[in-house]
Coordinates of C-alpha atoms and ligand atoms in Angstrom, one line a residue:
X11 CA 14.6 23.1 -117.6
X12 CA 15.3 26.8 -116.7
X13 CA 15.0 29.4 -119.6
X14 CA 17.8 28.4 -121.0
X15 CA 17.4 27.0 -124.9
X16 CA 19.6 23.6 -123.6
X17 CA 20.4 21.3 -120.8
X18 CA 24.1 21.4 -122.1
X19 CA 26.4 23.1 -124.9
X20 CA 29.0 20.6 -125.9
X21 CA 32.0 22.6 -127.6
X22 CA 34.1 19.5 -129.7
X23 CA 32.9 16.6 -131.1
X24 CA 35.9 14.6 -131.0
X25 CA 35.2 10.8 -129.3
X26 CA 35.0 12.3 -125.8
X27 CA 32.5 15.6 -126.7
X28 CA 30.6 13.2 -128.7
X29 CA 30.4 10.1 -126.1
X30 CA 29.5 13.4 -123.3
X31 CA 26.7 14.6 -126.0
X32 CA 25.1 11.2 -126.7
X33 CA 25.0 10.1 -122.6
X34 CA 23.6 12.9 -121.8
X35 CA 20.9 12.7 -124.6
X36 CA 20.1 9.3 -123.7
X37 CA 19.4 10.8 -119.9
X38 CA 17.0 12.6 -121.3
X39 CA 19.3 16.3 -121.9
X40 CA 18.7 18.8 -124.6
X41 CA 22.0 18.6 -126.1
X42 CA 24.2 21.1 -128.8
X43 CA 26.9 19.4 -130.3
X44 CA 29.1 22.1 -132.0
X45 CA 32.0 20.4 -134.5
X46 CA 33.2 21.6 -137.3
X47 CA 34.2 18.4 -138.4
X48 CA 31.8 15.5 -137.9
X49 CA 32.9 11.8 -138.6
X50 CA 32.7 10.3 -141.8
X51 CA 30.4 7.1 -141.2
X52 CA 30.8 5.8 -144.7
X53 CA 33.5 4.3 -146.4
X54 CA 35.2 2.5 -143.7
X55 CA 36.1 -0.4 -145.2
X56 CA 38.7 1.8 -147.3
X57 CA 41.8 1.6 -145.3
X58 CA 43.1 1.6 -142.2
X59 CA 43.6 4.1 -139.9
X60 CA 47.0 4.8 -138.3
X61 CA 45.3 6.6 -135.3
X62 CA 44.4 3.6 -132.9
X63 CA 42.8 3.7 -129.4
X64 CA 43.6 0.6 -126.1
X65 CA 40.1 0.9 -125.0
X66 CA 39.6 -0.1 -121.3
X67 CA 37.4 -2.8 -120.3
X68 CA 35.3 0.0 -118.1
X69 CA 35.1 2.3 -121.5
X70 CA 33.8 -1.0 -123.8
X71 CA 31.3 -0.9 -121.3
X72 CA 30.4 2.8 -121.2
X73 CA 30.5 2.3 -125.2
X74 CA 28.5 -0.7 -125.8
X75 CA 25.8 0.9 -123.3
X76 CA 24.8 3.4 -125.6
X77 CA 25.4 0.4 -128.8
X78 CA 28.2 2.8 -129.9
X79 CA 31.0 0.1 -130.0
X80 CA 32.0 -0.4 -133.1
X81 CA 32.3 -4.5 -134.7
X82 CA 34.6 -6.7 -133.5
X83 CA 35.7 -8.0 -136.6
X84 CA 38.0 -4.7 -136.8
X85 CA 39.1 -5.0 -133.5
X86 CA 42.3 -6.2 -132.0
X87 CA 42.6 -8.0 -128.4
X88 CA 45.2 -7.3 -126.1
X89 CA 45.6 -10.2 -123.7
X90 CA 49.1 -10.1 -122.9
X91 CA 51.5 -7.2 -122.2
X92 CA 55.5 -7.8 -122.7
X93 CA 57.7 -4.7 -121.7
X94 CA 61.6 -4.3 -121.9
X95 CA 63.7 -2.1 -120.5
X96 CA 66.9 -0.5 -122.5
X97 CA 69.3 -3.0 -120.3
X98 CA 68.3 -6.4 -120.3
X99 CA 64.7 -5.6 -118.0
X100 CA 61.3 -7.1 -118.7
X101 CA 58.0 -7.5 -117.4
X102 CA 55.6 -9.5 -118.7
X103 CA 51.6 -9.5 -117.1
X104 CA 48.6 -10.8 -119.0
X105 CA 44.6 -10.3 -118.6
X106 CA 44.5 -13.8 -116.9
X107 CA 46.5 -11.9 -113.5
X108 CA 43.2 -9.7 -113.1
X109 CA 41.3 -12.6 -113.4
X110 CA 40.1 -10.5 -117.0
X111 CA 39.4 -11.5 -120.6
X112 CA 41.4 -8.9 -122.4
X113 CA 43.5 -6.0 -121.0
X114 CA 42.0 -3.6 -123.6
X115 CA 40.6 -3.3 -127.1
X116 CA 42.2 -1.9 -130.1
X117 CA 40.3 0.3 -132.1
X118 CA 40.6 2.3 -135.1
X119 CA 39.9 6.3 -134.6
X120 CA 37.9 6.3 -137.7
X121 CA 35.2 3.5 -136.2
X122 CA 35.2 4.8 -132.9
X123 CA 34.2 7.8 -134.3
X124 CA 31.8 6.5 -137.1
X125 CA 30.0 4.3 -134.5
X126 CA 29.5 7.0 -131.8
X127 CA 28.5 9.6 -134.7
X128 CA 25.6 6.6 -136.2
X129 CA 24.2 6.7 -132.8
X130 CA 24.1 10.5 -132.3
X131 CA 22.4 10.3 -136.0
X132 CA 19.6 8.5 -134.3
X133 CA 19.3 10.8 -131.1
X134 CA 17.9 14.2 -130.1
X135 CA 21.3 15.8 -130.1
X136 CA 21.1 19.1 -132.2
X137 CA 24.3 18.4 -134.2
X138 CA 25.9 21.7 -135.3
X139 CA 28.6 21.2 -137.5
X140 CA 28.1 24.7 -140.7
X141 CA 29.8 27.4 -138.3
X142 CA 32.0 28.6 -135.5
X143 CA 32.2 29.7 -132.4
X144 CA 32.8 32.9 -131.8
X145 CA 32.5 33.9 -128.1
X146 CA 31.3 33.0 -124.8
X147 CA 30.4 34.5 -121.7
X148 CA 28.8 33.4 -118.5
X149 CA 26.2 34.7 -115.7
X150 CA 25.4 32.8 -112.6
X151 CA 22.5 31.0 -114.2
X152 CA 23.7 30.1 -117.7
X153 CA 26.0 29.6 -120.3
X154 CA 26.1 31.9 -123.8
X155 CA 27.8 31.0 -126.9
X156 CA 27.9 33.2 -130.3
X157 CA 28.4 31.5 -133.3
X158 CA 29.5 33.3 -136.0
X159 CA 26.8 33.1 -138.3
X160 CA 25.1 35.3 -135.7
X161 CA 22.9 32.5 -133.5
X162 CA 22.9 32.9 -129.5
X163 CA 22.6 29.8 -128.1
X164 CA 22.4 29.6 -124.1
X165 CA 22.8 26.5 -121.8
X166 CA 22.8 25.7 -118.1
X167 CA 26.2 24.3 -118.8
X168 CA 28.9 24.5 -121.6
X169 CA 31.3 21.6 -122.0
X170 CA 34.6 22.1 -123.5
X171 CA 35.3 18.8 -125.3
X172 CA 37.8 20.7 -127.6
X173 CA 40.9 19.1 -127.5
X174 CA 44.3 19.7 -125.6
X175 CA 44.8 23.5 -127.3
X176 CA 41.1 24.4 -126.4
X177 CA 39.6 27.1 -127.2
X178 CA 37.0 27.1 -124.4
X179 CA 39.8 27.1 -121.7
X180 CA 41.3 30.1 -123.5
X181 CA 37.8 32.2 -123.5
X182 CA 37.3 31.9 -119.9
X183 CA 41.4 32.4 -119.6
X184 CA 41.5 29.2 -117.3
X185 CA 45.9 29.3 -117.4
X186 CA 47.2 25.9 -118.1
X187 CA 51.0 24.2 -117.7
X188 CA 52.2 23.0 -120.8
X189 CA 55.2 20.9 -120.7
X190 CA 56.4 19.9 -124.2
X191 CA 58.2 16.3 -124.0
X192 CA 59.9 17.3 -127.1
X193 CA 59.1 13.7 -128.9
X194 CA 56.5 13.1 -131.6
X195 CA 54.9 9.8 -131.1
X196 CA 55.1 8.5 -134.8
X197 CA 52.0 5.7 -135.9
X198 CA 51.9 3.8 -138.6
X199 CA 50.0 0.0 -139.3
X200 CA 51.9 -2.7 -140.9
X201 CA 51.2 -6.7 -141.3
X202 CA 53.5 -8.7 -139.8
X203 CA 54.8 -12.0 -140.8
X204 CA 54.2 -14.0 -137.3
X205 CA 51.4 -14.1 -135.5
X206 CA 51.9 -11.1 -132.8
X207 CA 49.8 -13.9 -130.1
X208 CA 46.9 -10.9 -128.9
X209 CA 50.1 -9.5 -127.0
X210 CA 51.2 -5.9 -126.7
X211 CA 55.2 -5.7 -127.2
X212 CA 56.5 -2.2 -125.9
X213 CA 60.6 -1.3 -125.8
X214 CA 62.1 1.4 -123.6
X215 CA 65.3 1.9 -125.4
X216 CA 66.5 5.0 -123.2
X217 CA 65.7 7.6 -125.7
X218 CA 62.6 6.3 -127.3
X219 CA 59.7 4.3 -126.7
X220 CA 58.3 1.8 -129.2
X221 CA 55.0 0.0 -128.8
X222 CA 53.5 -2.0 -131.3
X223 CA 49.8 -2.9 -130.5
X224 CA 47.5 -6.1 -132.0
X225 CA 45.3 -5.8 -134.5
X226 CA 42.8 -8.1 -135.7
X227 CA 44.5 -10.4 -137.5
X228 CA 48.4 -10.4 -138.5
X229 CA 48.4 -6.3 -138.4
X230 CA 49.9 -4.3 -135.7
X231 CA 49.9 -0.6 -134.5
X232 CA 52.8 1.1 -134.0
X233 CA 53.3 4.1 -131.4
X234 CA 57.1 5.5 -131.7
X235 CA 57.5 8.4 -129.3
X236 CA 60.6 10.0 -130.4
X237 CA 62.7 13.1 -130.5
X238 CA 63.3 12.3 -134.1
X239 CA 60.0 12.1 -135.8
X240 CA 61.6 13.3 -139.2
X241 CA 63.7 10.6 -139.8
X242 CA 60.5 8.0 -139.9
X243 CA 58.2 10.0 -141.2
X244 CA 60.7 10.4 -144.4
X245 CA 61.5 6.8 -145.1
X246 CA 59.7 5.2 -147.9
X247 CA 57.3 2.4 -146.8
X248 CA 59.5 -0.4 -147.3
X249 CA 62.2 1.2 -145.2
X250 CA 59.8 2.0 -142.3
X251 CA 58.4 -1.7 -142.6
X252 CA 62.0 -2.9 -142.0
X253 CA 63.0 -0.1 -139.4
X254 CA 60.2 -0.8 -137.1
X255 CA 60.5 -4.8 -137.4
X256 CA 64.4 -4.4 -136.9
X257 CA 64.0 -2.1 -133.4
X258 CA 61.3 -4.8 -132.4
X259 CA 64.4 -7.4 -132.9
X260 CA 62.4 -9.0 -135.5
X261 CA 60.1 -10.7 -133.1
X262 CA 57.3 -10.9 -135.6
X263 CA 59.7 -11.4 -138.7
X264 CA 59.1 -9.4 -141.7
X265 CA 56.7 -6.4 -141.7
X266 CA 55.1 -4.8 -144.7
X267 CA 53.4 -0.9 -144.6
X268 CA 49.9 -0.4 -144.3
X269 CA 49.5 3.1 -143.5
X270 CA 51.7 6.0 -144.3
X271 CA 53.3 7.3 -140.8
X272 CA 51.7 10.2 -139.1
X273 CA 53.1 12.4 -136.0
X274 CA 51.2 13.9 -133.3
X275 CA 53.5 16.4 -131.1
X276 CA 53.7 15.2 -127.1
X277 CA 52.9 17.3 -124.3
X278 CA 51.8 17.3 -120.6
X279 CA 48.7 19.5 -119.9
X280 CA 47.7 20.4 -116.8
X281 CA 44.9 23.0 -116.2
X282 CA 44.3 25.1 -113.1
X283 CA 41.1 23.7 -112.8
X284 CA 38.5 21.6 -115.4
X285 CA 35.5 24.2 -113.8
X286 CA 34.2 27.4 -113.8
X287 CA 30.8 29.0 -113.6
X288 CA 28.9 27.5 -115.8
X289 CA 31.5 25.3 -117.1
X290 CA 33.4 21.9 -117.1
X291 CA 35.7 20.7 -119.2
X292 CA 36.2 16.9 -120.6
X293 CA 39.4 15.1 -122.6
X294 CA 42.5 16.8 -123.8
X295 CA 41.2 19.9 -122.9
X296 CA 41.0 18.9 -119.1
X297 CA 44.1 16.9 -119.4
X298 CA 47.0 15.3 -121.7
X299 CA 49.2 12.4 -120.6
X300 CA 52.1 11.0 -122.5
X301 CA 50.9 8.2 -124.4
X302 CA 52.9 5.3 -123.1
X303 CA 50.2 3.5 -121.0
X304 CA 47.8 4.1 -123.5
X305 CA 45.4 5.9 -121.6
X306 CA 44.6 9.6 -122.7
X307 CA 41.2 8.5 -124.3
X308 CA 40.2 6.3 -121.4
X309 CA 40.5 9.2 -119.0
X310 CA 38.4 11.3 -121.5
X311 CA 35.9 8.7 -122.0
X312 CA 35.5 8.5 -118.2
X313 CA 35.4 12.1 -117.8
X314 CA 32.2 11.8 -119.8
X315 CA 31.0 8.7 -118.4
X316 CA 30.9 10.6 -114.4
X317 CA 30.1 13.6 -115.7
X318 CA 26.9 12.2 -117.2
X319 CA 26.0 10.5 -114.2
X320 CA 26.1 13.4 -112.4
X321 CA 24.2 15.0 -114.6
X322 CA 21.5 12.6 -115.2
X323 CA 19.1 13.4 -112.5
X324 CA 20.2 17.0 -111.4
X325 CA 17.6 19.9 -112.0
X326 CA 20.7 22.1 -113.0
X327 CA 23.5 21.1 -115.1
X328 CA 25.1 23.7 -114.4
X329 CA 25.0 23.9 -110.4
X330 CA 28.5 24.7 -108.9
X331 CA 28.1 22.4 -106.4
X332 CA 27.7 19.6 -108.5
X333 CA 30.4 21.3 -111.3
X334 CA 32.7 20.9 -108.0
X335 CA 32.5 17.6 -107.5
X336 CA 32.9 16.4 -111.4
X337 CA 36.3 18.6 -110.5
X338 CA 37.2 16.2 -106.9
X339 CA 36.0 12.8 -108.9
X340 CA 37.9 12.8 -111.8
X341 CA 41.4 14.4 -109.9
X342 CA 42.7 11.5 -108.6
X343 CA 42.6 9.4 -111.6
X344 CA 43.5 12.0 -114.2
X345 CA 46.7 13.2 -111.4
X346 CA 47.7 9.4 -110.7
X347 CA 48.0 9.0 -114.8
X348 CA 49.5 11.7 -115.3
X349 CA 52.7 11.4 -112.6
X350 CA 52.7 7.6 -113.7
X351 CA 53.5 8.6 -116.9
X352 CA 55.4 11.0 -116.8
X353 CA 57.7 9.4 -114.0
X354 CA 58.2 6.2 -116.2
X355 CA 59.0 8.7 -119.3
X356 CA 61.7 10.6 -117.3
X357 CA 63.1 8.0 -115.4
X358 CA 64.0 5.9 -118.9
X359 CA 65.3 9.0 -120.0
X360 CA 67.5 10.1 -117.5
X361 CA 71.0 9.9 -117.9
X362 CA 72.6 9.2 -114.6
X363 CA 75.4 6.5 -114.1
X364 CA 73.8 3.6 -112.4
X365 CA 70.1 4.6 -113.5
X366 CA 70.1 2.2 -116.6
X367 CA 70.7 -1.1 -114.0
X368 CA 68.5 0.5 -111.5
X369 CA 65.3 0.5 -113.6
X370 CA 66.1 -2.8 -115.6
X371 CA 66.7 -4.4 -112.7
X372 CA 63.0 -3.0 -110.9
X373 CA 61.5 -4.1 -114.0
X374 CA 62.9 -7.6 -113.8
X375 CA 62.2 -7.2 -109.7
X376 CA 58.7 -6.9 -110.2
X377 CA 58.7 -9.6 -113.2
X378 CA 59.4 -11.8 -110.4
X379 CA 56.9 -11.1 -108.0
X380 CA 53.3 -12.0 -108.6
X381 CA 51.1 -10.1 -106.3
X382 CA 53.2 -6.8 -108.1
X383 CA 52.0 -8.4 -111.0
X384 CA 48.3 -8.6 -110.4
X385 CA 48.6 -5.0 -109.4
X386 CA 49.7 -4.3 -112.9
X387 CA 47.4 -5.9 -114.7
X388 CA 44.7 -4.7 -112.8
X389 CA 46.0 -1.1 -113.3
X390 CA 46.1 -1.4 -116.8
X391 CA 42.4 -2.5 -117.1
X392 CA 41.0 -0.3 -114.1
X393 CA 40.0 3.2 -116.4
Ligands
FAD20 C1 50.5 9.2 -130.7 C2 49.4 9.1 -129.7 C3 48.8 7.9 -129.4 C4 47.7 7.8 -128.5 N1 47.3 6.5 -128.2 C5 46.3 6.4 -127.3 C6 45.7 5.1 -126.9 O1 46.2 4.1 -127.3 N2 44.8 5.1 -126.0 C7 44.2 6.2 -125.4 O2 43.4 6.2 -124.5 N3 44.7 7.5 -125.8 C8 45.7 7.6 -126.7 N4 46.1 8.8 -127.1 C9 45.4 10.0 -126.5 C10 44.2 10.4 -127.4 O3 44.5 10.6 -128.7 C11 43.5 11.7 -126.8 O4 43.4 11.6 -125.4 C12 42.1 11.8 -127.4 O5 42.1 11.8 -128.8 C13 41.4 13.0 -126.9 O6 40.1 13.1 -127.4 P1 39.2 14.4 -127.2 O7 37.9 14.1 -127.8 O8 39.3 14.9 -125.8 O9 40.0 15.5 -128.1 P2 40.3 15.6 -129.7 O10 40.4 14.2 -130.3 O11 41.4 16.5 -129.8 O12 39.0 16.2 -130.2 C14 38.7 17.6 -130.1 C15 37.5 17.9 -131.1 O13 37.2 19.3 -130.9 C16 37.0 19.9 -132.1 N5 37.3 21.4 -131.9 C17 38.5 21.9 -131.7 N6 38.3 23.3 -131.5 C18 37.0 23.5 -131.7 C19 36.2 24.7 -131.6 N7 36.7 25.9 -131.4 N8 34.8 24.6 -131.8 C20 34.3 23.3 -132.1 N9 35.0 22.2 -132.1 C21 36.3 22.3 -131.9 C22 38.0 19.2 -133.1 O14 37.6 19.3 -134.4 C23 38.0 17.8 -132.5 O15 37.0 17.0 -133.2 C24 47.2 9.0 -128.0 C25 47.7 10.2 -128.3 C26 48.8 10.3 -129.2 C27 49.3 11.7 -129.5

């Protein structure tokens, strides 16, 4: 190591910061973890938790590598996905056209968190969590961050794992396009009467999208992006239940709450760049995609898988040249998600005559054609 006091400074401790912090630990880094906020590990049995993640096949891996994959007796398998357009479309494509076991895993937040947090329990990471940060500056050969009980603590990289409003970004004034989608998307758990068959069951009704995920057992997960948030998030519990069954066309008969509903705000983030000297940044606060495909925590867990490789046998953390090719690696995935995305959201919610048979009928189209199929299926397992 060089004089500085770490290999890396992780700012954010959320799952990506704190996936980033315990691969690089287990590479052999002197790690800082800075959150304000660390996971609670106990009580998890209390509850579920509306906030749900479709992990990837290539993240279960990343995860289970460093044991931090939580049991799978909480975990829900999707192995079938079942789409439908706002006019009659549909698309259905299951694990078995990529030749796969499961599309993805569904996973509570809270165990996610818990497991990666147990592990970082057990590791060299210096887990800050009793103060703030307070400023940070750079000079070509290392990082500095002032905390505001008064501690300077230098690195030969800082790694802004603080969410889509980070503050990181905003110290080194990296600008950043925000587009709001003005929707919410609305989650809530409920049981369902029928069993939901490990498939994933997503509606594109022309001004919403509703998605309602497997859990283990006869539970489901709802995502309800929406320009009305309000109007869900004020029902009582047996009003949502029969709300969100009813939109699904009762395909799973009767639902019954589990977990009150909770909004989260959507918006497209798109940094100049996710470097600078002496810094990277991983997650939200590299990039935000609408939630649709499921796939904001995949790119982030990815961002920390490649940077960690990277890192693992570099002399510097913190050497531009490698800080620039973190920045060309993860750009074509992060951009391809991102356009997907937000294409699919704005073509369903354009308004043009002729549009709503247009995108039905693509759907149905590709329904039809196998290899277009396998693509899909293979899309949806590939982060
Ligand atoms: C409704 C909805 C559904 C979603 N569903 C999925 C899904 O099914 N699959 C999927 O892959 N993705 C999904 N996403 C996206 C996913 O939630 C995010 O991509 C993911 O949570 C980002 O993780 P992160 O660790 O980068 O950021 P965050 O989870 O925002 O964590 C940031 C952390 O940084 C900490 N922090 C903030 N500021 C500071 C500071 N100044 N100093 C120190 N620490 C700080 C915070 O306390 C927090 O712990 C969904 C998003 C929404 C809104």
């Amino acid at each position: 190591m060089r004089d500085s006091q770490y290999h890396a400074i992780i700012v954010g401790g959320g799952l990506v910061g704190a996936s980033l912090a315990l691969a690089l630990s287990r590479a052999g880094k002197r790690v800082a973890l800075l959150e304000p906020r660390p996971a609670q590990c106990n009580e998890l049995e209390q509850g579920w938790d509306a906030r749900i993640y479709a992990v990837s096949p290539a993240n279960r891996r990343f995860l289970e590598g460093m044991g931090a994959w939580p049991g799978m007796e909480r975990i829900g398998i999707i192995a079938a996905m079942d789409v439908c357009g706002d006019a009659g479309g549909r698309i259905e494509f299951s694990a078995r056209d990529a030749d796969a076991d499961a599309l993805a895993w569904i996973v509570e937040n809270r165990w996610l968190q818990a497991a990666l947090w147990r592990q970082l329990a057990d590791s060299e990471v210096d887990c800050i969590g009793d103060c703030q940060a307070q400023s940070l500056s750079t000079t070509a050969s290392e990082a500095r961050l002032v905390l505001d009980d008064g501690r300077l603590l230098s690195a030969e990289l800082l790694v802004g794992a603080d969410g889509a409003n980070s503050w990181v970004r905003g110290q080194l004034g990296l600008a950043a396009s925000v587009k709001p989608y003005g929707q919410s998307g609305v989650v809530a758990n409920f049981t369902c009467e029928k069993p939901h068959g490990q498939v994933a069951r997503q509606w594109f009704t022309g001004d919403s999208i509703l998605a309602w995920l497997p859990m283990a057992g006869n539970r489901i997960s709802m995502v309800w992006s929406t320009s009305d948030p309000q109007s869900l998030l004020e029902l009582p519990p047996e009003a949502l239940a029969d709300k969100v069954a009813a939109a699904g066309g009762h395909q799973l008969g009767a639902f019954a709450t589990l977990t009150a509903a909770a909004a989260f705000p959507l918006r497209l983030v798109q940094p100049e760049a996710v470097v600078a000297e002496r810094v990277a940044l991983v997650g939200d606060a590299a990039h935000t995609v609408h939630p649709l495909a499921g796939q904001g925590v995949n790119l982030g867990f990815q961002d920390a898988a490649q940077l960690a490789a990277l890192l693992q046998a570099a002399p510097d953390c913190g050497d531009w040249m490698l800080l620039r090719r973190y920045q060309r690696q993860r750009r074509e995935a992060v951009t391809t998600m991102q356009i997907g995305c937000d294409s699919l959201y704005r073509l369903f919610h354009a308004k043009l005559p002729g549009l709503p048979w247009l995108r039905n009928t693509g759907l149905s189209l590709t329904n039809c054609c196998s290899p277009l199929k396998r693509r899909f299926a293979r899309q949806a397992i590939g982060y």
